[in-house]
Coordinates of C-alpha atoms and ligand atoms in Angstrom, one line a residue:
X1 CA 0.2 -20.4 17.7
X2 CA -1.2 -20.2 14.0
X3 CA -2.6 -18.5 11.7
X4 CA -4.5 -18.7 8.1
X5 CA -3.7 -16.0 6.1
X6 CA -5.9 -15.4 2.7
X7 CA -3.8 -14.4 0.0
X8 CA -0.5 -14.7 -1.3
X9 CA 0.4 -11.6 -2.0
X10 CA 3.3 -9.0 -0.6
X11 CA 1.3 -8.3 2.7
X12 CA 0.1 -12.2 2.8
X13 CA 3.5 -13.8 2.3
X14 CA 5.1 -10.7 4.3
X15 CA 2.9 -11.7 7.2
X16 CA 4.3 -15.2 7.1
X17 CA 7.6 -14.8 6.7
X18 CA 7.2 -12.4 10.3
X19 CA 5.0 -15.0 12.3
X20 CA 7.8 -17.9 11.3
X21 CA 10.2 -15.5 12.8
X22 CA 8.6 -15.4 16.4
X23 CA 7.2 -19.2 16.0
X24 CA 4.0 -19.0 14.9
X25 CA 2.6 -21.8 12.2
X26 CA 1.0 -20.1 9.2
X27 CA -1.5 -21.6 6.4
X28 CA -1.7 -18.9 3.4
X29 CA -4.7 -19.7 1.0
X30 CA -4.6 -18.0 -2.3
X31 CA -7.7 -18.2 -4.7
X32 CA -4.9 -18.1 -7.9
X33 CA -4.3 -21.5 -9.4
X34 CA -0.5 -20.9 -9.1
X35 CA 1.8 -18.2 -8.4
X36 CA 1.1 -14.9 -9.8
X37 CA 4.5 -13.7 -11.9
X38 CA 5.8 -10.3 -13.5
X39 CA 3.4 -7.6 -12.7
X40 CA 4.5 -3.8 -12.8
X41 CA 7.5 -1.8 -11.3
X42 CA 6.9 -0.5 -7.9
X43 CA 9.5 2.1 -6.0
X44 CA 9.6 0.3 -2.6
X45 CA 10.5 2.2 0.9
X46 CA 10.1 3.9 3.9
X47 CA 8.9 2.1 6.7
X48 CA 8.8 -1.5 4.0
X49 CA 12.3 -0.9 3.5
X50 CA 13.7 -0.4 6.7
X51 CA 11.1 -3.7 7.9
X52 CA 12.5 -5.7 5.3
X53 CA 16.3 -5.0 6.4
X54 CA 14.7 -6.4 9.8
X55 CA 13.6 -9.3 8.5
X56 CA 16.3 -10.1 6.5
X57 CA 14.9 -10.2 3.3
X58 CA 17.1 -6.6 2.1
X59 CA 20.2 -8.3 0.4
X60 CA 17.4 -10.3 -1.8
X61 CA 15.4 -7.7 -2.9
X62 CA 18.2 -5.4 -3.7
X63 CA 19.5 -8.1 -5.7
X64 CA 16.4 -8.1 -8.2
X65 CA 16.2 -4.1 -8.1
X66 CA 16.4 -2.6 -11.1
X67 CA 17.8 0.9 -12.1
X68 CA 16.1 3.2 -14.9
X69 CA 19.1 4.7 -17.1
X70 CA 16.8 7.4 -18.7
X71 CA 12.9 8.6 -18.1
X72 CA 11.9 10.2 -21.1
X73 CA 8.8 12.5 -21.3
X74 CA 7.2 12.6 -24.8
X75 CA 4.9 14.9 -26.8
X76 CA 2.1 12.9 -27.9
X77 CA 3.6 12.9 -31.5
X78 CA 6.7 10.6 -29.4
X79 CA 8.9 13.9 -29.8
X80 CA 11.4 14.0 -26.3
X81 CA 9.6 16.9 -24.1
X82 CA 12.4 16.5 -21.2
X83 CA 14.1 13.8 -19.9
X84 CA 15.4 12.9 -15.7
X85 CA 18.7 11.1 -16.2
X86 CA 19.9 8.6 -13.5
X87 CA 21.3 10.6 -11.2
X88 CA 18.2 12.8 -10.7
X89 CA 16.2 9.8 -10.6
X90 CA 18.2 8.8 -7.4
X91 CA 18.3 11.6 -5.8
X92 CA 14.6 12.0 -6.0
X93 CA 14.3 8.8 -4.6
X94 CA 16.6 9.1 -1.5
X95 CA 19.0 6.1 -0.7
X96 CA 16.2 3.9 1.2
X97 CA 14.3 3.1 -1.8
X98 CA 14.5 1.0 -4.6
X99 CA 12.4 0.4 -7.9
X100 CA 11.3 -3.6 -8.1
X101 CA 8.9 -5.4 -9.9
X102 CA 5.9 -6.3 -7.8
X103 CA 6.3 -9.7 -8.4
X104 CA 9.7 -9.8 -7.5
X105 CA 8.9 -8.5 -4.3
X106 CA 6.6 -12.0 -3.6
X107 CA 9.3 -14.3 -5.2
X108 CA 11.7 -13.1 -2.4
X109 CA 9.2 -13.2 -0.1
X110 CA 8.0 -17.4 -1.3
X111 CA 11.6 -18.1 -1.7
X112 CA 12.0 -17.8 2.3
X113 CA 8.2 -18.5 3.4
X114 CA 7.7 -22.1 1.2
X115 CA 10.1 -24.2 3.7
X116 CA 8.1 -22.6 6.8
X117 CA 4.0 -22.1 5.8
X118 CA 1.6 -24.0 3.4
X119 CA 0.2 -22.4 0.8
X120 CA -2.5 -23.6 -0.3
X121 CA -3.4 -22.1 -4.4
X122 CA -7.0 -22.4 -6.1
X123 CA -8.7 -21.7 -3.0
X124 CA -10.5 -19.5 -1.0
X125 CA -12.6 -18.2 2.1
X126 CA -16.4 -19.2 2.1
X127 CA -16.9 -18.4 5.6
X128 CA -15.9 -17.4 9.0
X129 CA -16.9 -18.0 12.6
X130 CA -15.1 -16.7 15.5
X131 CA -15.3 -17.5 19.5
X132 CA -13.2 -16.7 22.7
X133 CA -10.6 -19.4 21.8
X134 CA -9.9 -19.8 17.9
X135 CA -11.6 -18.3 14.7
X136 CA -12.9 -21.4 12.7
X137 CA -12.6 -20.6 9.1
X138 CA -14.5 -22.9 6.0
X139 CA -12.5 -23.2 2.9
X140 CA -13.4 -23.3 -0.5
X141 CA -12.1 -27.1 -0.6
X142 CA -14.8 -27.9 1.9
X143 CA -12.0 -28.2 5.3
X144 CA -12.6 -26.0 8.0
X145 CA -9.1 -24.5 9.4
X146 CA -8.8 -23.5 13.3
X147 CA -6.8 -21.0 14.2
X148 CA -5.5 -18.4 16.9
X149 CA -5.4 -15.3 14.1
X150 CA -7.2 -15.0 10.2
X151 CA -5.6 -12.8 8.4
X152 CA -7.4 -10.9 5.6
X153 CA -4.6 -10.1 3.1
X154 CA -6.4 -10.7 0.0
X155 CA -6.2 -7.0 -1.6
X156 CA -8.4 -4.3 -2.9
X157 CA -11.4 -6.6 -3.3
X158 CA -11.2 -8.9 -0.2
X159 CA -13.7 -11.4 0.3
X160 CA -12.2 -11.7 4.1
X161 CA -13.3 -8.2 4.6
X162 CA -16.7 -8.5 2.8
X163 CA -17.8 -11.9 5.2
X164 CA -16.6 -10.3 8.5
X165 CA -16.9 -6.2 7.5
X166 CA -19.6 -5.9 5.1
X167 CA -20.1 -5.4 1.3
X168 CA -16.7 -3.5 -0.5
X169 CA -19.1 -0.4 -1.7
X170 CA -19.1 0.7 2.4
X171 CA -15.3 0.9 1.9
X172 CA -13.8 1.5 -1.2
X173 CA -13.1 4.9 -2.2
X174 CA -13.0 5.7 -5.7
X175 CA -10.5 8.1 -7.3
X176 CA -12.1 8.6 -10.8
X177 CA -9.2 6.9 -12.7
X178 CA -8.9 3.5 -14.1
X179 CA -5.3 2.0 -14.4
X180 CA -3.8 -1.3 -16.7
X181 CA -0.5 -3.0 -16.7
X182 CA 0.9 -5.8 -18.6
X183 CA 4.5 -7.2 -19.0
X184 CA 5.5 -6.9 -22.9
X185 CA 6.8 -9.8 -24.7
X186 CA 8.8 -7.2 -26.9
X187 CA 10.4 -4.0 -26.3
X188 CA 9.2 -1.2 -28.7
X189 CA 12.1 -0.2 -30.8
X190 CA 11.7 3.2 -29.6
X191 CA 12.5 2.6 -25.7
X192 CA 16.0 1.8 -25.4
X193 CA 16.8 -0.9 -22.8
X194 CA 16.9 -0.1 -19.0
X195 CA 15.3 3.6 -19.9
X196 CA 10.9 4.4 -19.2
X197 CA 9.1 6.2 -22.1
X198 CA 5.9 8.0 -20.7
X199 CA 3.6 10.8 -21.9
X200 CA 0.5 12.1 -20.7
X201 CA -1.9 13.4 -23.0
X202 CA -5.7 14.9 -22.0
X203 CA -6.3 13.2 -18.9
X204 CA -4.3 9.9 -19.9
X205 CA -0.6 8.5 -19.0
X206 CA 1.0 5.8 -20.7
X207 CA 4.6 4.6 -19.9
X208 CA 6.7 1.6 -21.0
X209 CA 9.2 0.4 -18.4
X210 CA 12.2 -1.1 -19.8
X211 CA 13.7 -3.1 -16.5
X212 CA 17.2 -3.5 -18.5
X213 CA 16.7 -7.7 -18.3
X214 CA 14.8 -8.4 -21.2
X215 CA 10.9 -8.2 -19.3
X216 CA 9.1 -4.9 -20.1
X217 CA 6.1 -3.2 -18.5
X218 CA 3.6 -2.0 -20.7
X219 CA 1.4 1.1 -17.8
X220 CA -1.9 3.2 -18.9
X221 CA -4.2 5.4 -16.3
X222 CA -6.2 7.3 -17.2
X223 CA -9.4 9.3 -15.7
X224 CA -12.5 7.9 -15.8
X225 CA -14.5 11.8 -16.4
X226 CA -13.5 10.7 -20.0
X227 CA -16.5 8.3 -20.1
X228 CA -14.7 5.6 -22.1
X229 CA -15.4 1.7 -20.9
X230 CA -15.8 0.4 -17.4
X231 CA -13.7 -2.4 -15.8
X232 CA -16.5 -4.6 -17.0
X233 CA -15.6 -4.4 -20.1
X234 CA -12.2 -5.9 -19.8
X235 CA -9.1 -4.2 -21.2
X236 CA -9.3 -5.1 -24.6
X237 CA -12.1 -3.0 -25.8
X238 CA -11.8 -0.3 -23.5
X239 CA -7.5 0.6 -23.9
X240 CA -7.9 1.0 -27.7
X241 CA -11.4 3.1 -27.2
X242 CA -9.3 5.6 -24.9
X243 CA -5.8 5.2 -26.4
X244 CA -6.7 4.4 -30.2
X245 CA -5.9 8.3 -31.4
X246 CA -2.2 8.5 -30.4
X247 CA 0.4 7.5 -31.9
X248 CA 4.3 6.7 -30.8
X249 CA 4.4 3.5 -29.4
X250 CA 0.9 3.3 -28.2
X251 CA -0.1 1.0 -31.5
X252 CA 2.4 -1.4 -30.9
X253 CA 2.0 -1.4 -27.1
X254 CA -1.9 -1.9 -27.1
X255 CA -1.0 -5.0 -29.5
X256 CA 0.9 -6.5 -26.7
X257 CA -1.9 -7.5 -24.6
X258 CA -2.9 -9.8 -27.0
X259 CA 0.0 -12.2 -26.1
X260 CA 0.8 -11.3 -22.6
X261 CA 0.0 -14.1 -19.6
X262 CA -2.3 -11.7 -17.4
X263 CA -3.9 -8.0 -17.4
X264 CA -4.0 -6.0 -14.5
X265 CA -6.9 -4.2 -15.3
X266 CA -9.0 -2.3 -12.6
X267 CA -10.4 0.8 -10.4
X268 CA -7.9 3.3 -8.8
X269 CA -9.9 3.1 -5.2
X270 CA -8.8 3.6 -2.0
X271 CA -10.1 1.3 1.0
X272 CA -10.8 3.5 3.9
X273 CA -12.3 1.6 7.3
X274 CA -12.2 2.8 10.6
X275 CA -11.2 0.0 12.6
X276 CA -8.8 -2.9 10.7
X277 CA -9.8 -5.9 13.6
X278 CA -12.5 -7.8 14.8
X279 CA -11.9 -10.0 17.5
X280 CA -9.0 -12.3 15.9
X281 CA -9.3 -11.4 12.4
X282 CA -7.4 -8.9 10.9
X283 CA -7.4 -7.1 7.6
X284 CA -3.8 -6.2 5.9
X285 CA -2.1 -4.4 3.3
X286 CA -4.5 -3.4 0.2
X287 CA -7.3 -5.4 2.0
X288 CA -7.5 -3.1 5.0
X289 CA -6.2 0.3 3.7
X290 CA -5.4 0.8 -0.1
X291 CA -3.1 4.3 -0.8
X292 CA -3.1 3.5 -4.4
X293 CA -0.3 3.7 -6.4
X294 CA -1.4 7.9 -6.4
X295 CA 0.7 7.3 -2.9
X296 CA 3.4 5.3 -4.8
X297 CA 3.6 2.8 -0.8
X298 CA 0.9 0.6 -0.9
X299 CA 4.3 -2.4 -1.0
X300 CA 5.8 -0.5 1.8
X301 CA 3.1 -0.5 3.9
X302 CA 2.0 -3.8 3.1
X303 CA 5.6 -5.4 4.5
X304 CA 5.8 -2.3 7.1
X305 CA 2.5 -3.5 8.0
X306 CA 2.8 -7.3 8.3
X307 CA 6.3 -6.7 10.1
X308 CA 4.9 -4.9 12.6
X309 CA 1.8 -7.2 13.0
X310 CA 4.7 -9.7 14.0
X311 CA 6.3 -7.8 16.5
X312 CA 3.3 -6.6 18.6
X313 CA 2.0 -10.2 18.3
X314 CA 5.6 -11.7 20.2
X315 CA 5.1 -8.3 22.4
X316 CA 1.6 -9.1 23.9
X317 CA 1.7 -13.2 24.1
X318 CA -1.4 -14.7 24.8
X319 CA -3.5 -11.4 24.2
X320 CA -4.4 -11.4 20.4
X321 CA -6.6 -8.1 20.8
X322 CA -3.8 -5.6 22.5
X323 CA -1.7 -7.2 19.9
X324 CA -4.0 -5.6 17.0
X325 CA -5.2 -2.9 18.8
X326 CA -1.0 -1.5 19.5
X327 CA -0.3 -2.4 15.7
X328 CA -3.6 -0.6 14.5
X329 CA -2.8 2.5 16.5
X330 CA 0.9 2.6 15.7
X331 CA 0.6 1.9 11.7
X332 CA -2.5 4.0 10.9
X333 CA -0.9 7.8 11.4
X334 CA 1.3 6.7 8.7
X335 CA -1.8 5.1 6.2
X336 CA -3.6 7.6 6.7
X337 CA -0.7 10.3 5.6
X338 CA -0.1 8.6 2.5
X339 CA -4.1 8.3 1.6
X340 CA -4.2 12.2 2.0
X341 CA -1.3 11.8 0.0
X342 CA -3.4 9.8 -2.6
X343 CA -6.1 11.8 -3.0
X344 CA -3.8 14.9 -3.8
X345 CA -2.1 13.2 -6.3
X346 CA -5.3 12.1 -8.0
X347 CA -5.7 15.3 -9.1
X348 CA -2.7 16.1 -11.0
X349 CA -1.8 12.9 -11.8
X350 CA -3.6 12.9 -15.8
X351 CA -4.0 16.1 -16.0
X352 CA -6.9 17.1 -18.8
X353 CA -5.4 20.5 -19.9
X354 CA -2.2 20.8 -21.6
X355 CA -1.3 23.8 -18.9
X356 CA -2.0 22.4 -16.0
X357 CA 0.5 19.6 -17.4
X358 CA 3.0 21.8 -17.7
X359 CA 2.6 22.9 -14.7
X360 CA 2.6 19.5 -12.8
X361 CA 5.7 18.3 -14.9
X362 CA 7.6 21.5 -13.7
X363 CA 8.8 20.2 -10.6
X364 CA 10.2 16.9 -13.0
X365 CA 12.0 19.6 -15.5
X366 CA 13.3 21.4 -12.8
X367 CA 14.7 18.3 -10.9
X368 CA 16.3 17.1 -14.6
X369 CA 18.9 20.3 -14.2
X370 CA 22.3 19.4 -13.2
X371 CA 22.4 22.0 -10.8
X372 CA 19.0 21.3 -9.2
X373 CA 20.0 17.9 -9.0
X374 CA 23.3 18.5 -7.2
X375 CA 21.6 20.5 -4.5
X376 CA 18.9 17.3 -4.1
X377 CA 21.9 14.8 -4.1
X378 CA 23.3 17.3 -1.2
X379 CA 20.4 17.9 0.8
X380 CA 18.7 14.8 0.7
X381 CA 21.0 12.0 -0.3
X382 CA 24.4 12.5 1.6
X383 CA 22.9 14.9 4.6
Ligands
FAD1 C1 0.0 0.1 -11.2 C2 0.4 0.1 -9.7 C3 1.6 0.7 -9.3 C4 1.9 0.7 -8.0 N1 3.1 1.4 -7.6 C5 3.5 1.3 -6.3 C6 4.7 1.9 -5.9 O1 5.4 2.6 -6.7 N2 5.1 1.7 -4.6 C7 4.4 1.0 -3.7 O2 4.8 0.8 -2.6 N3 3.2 0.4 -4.1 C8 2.7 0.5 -5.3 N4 1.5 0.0 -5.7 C9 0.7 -0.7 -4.7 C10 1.1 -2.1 -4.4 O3 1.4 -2.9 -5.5 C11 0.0 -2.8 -3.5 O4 -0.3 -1.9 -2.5 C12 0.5 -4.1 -2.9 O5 0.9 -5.0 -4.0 C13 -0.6 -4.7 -2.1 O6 -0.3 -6.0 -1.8 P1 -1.4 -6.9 -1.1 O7 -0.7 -8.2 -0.8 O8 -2.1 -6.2 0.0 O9 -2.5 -7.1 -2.2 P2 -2.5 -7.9 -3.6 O10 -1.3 -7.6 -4.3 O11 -3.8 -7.5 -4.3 O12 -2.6 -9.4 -3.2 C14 -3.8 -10.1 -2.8 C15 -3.6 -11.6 -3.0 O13 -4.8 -12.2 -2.5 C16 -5.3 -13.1 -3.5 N5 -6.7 -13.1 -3.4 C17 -7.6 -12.2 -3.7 N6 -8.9 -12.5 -3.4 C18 -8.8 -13.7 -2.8 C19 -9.7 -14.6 -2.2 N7 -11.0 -14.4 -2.2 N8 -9.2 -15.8 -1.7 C20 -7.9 -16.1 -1.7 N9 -7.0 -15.3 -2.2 C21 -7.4 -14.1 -2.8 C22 -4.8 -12.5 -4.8 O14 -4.8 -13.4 -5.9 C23 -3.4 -12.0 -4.4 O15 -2.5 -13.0 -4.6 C24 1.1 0.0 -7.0 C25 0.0 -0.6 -7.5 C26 -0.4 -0.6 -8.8 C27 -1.7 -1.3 -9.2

């Protein structure tokens, strides 16, 4: 059996790694000249977490985890507001979960997949044709690749899901914020290594992420209600329009994208479609159901996701559809709970009053008390 998979991303590379485990041949086309690196800290669990101990890629991952010392809220002056030390970091994560860089997620996963799929880089999907034996898909390089299963795992703005679904605006969702992320090439003075800095200030967040190995993550969302610059307009002219008045580190961190290797620059949107499949193609991870990072699991559901695809495919051999349809009807309970989860976030997430952050950072101040923190530790971390 095989399958092409566009994109080389967590679910793309995800997927792989699962069909190689129950025999299937994989060719992963990514439209990126090369390997995407760095990219921004991600807390990855739930049903990723416990899929990735099944596919054997745990001991790897928790081997590039990374542990935040301190998280400092700050005024926007950079005075300290409240810190979590980290101990109540933990035990507001639970034991199941880990904090990672994104792109450490897809080295682990290219480290085991390169031996067992192609990948093929600076090139893409052009079209797709499907009948009751193989889906026939053109490439970008002008070869047309034949296949049992296509596999559309090439994120937010997937061009596998605009050829065989129809044009993005029937899907995507948008949540009013924009969000940009950047590794630093310096640490600001002012965050100490291994410790986050963050502040939110009318209807914006900023945070640097110190991972404690030299690479630092420079993070800014912010609401779009503000009126400040669209995604067209490309990072550099619109972060200094919306961040230019404060003061802290934000001077020194807005000079960093000047000398950083890529931008992450886009729409917070959600994709919402009702069914995931047509025929044999399938849409995966960000492609098929974006939570946003509002939801803080679009990497867990993305290797949840592609795991499971695996394991329905070996459970119905020969019978592509009742493959997808079991994996559709078993994952989407759980997208759709962390979309509703999304959405609710959105609105406390950059808050525009100074009250109403207060109030959404009281559950954070209360969690930073030793005694709070004991009982979370109790309740939630040791049962
Ligand atoms: C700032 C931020 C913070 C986040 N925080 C968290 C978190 O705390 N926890 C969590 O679990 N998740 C988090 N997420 C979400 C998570 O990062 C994504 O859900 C996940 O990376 C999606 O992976 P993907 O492989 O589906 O898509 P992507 O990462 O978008 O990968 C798609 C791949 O396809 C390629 N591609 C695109 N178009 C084409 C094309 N036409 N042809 C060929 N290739 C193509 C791209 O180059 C890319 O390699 C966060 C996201 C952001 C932006």
């Amino acid at each position: 059996m095989r399958a092409v998979i566009i994109g080389a991303g967590i679910a793309g590379l995800a997927a792989a790694l699962r069909l190689s485990q129950i025999g299937w041949d994989s060719l992963i086309v990514e439209r990126a000249p090369q390997r995407r690196s760095g990219g921004y800290g991600v807390t990855f669990g739930g049903i990723g977490y416990d899929a990735a101990e099944r596919m054997g890629i745990l001991p790897d991952l928790r081997e590039r985890a990374f542990v935040t010392e301190e998280l400092v809220y700050h005024k926007p002056n950079g005075d300290r507001r409240f810190s979590l030390t980290r101990e109540s970091i933990a035990a507001t994560m639970g034991p199941r979960s880990m904090n990672i860089l994104r792109g450490d997620i897809e080295t682990v996963l290219h480290d085991k997949v390169r031996e067992k799929a192609e990948i093929r880089f600076g090139t893409t999907i052009t079209a797709v044709d499907q009948d009751t034996d193989a889906v026939h898909v053109t490439l970008s390089d002008g070869s047309v690749e034949h296949a049992d299963l296509l596999i559309g795992a090439d994120g937010l703005h997937s061009a596998t899901r605009a050829l065989v679904f129809g044009p993005e605006e029937n899907y995507l969702l948008d949540l009013e914020h924009m969000v940009a992320v950047y590794m630093l090439d310096k640490r600001p003075a002012a965050i100490a290594p291994g410790t986050t800095g963050t502040l939110s200030s009318r209807g914006r967040t900023v945070a640097v992420i110190s991972v404690g190995d030299g690479r630092n993550v420079a993070f800014f969302g912010y609401r779009t209600d503000r009126g400040t610059g669209t995604r067209a307009d490309g990072p550099q002219e619109v972060l200094p329009q919306v961040y230019g008045d404060l003061g802290w580190i934000i001077p020194e961190t807005l000079a960093g994208m000047a000398s950083t290797d890529s931008i992450y620059f886009d729409t917070i949107s959600q994709v919402v479609a009702p069914t995931w499949s047509r025929g044999r193609i399938v849409l995966l991870g960000d492609a098929a159901w974006c939570v946003t990072l509002f939801a803080g699991y679009g990497s867990a559901l993305a290797v949840g996701g592609a795991e499971r695809l695996g394991t329905e495919l070996d459970r119905n051999p020969g019978d592509i559809r009742a493959a997808l349809t079991a994996w559709e009807t078993a994952l989407r309970p759980e997208v759709e709970k962390k979309q509703k989860l999304g959405r609710r976030v959105k609105g406390v997430y950059a808050p525009a009053s100074p009250l109403l952050l207060w109030l959404t950072q009281l559950p954070l101040r209360l969690a930073a008390l030793p005694a709070v923190r004991r009982y979370m530790t109790r309740r939630y971390i040791k049962g």
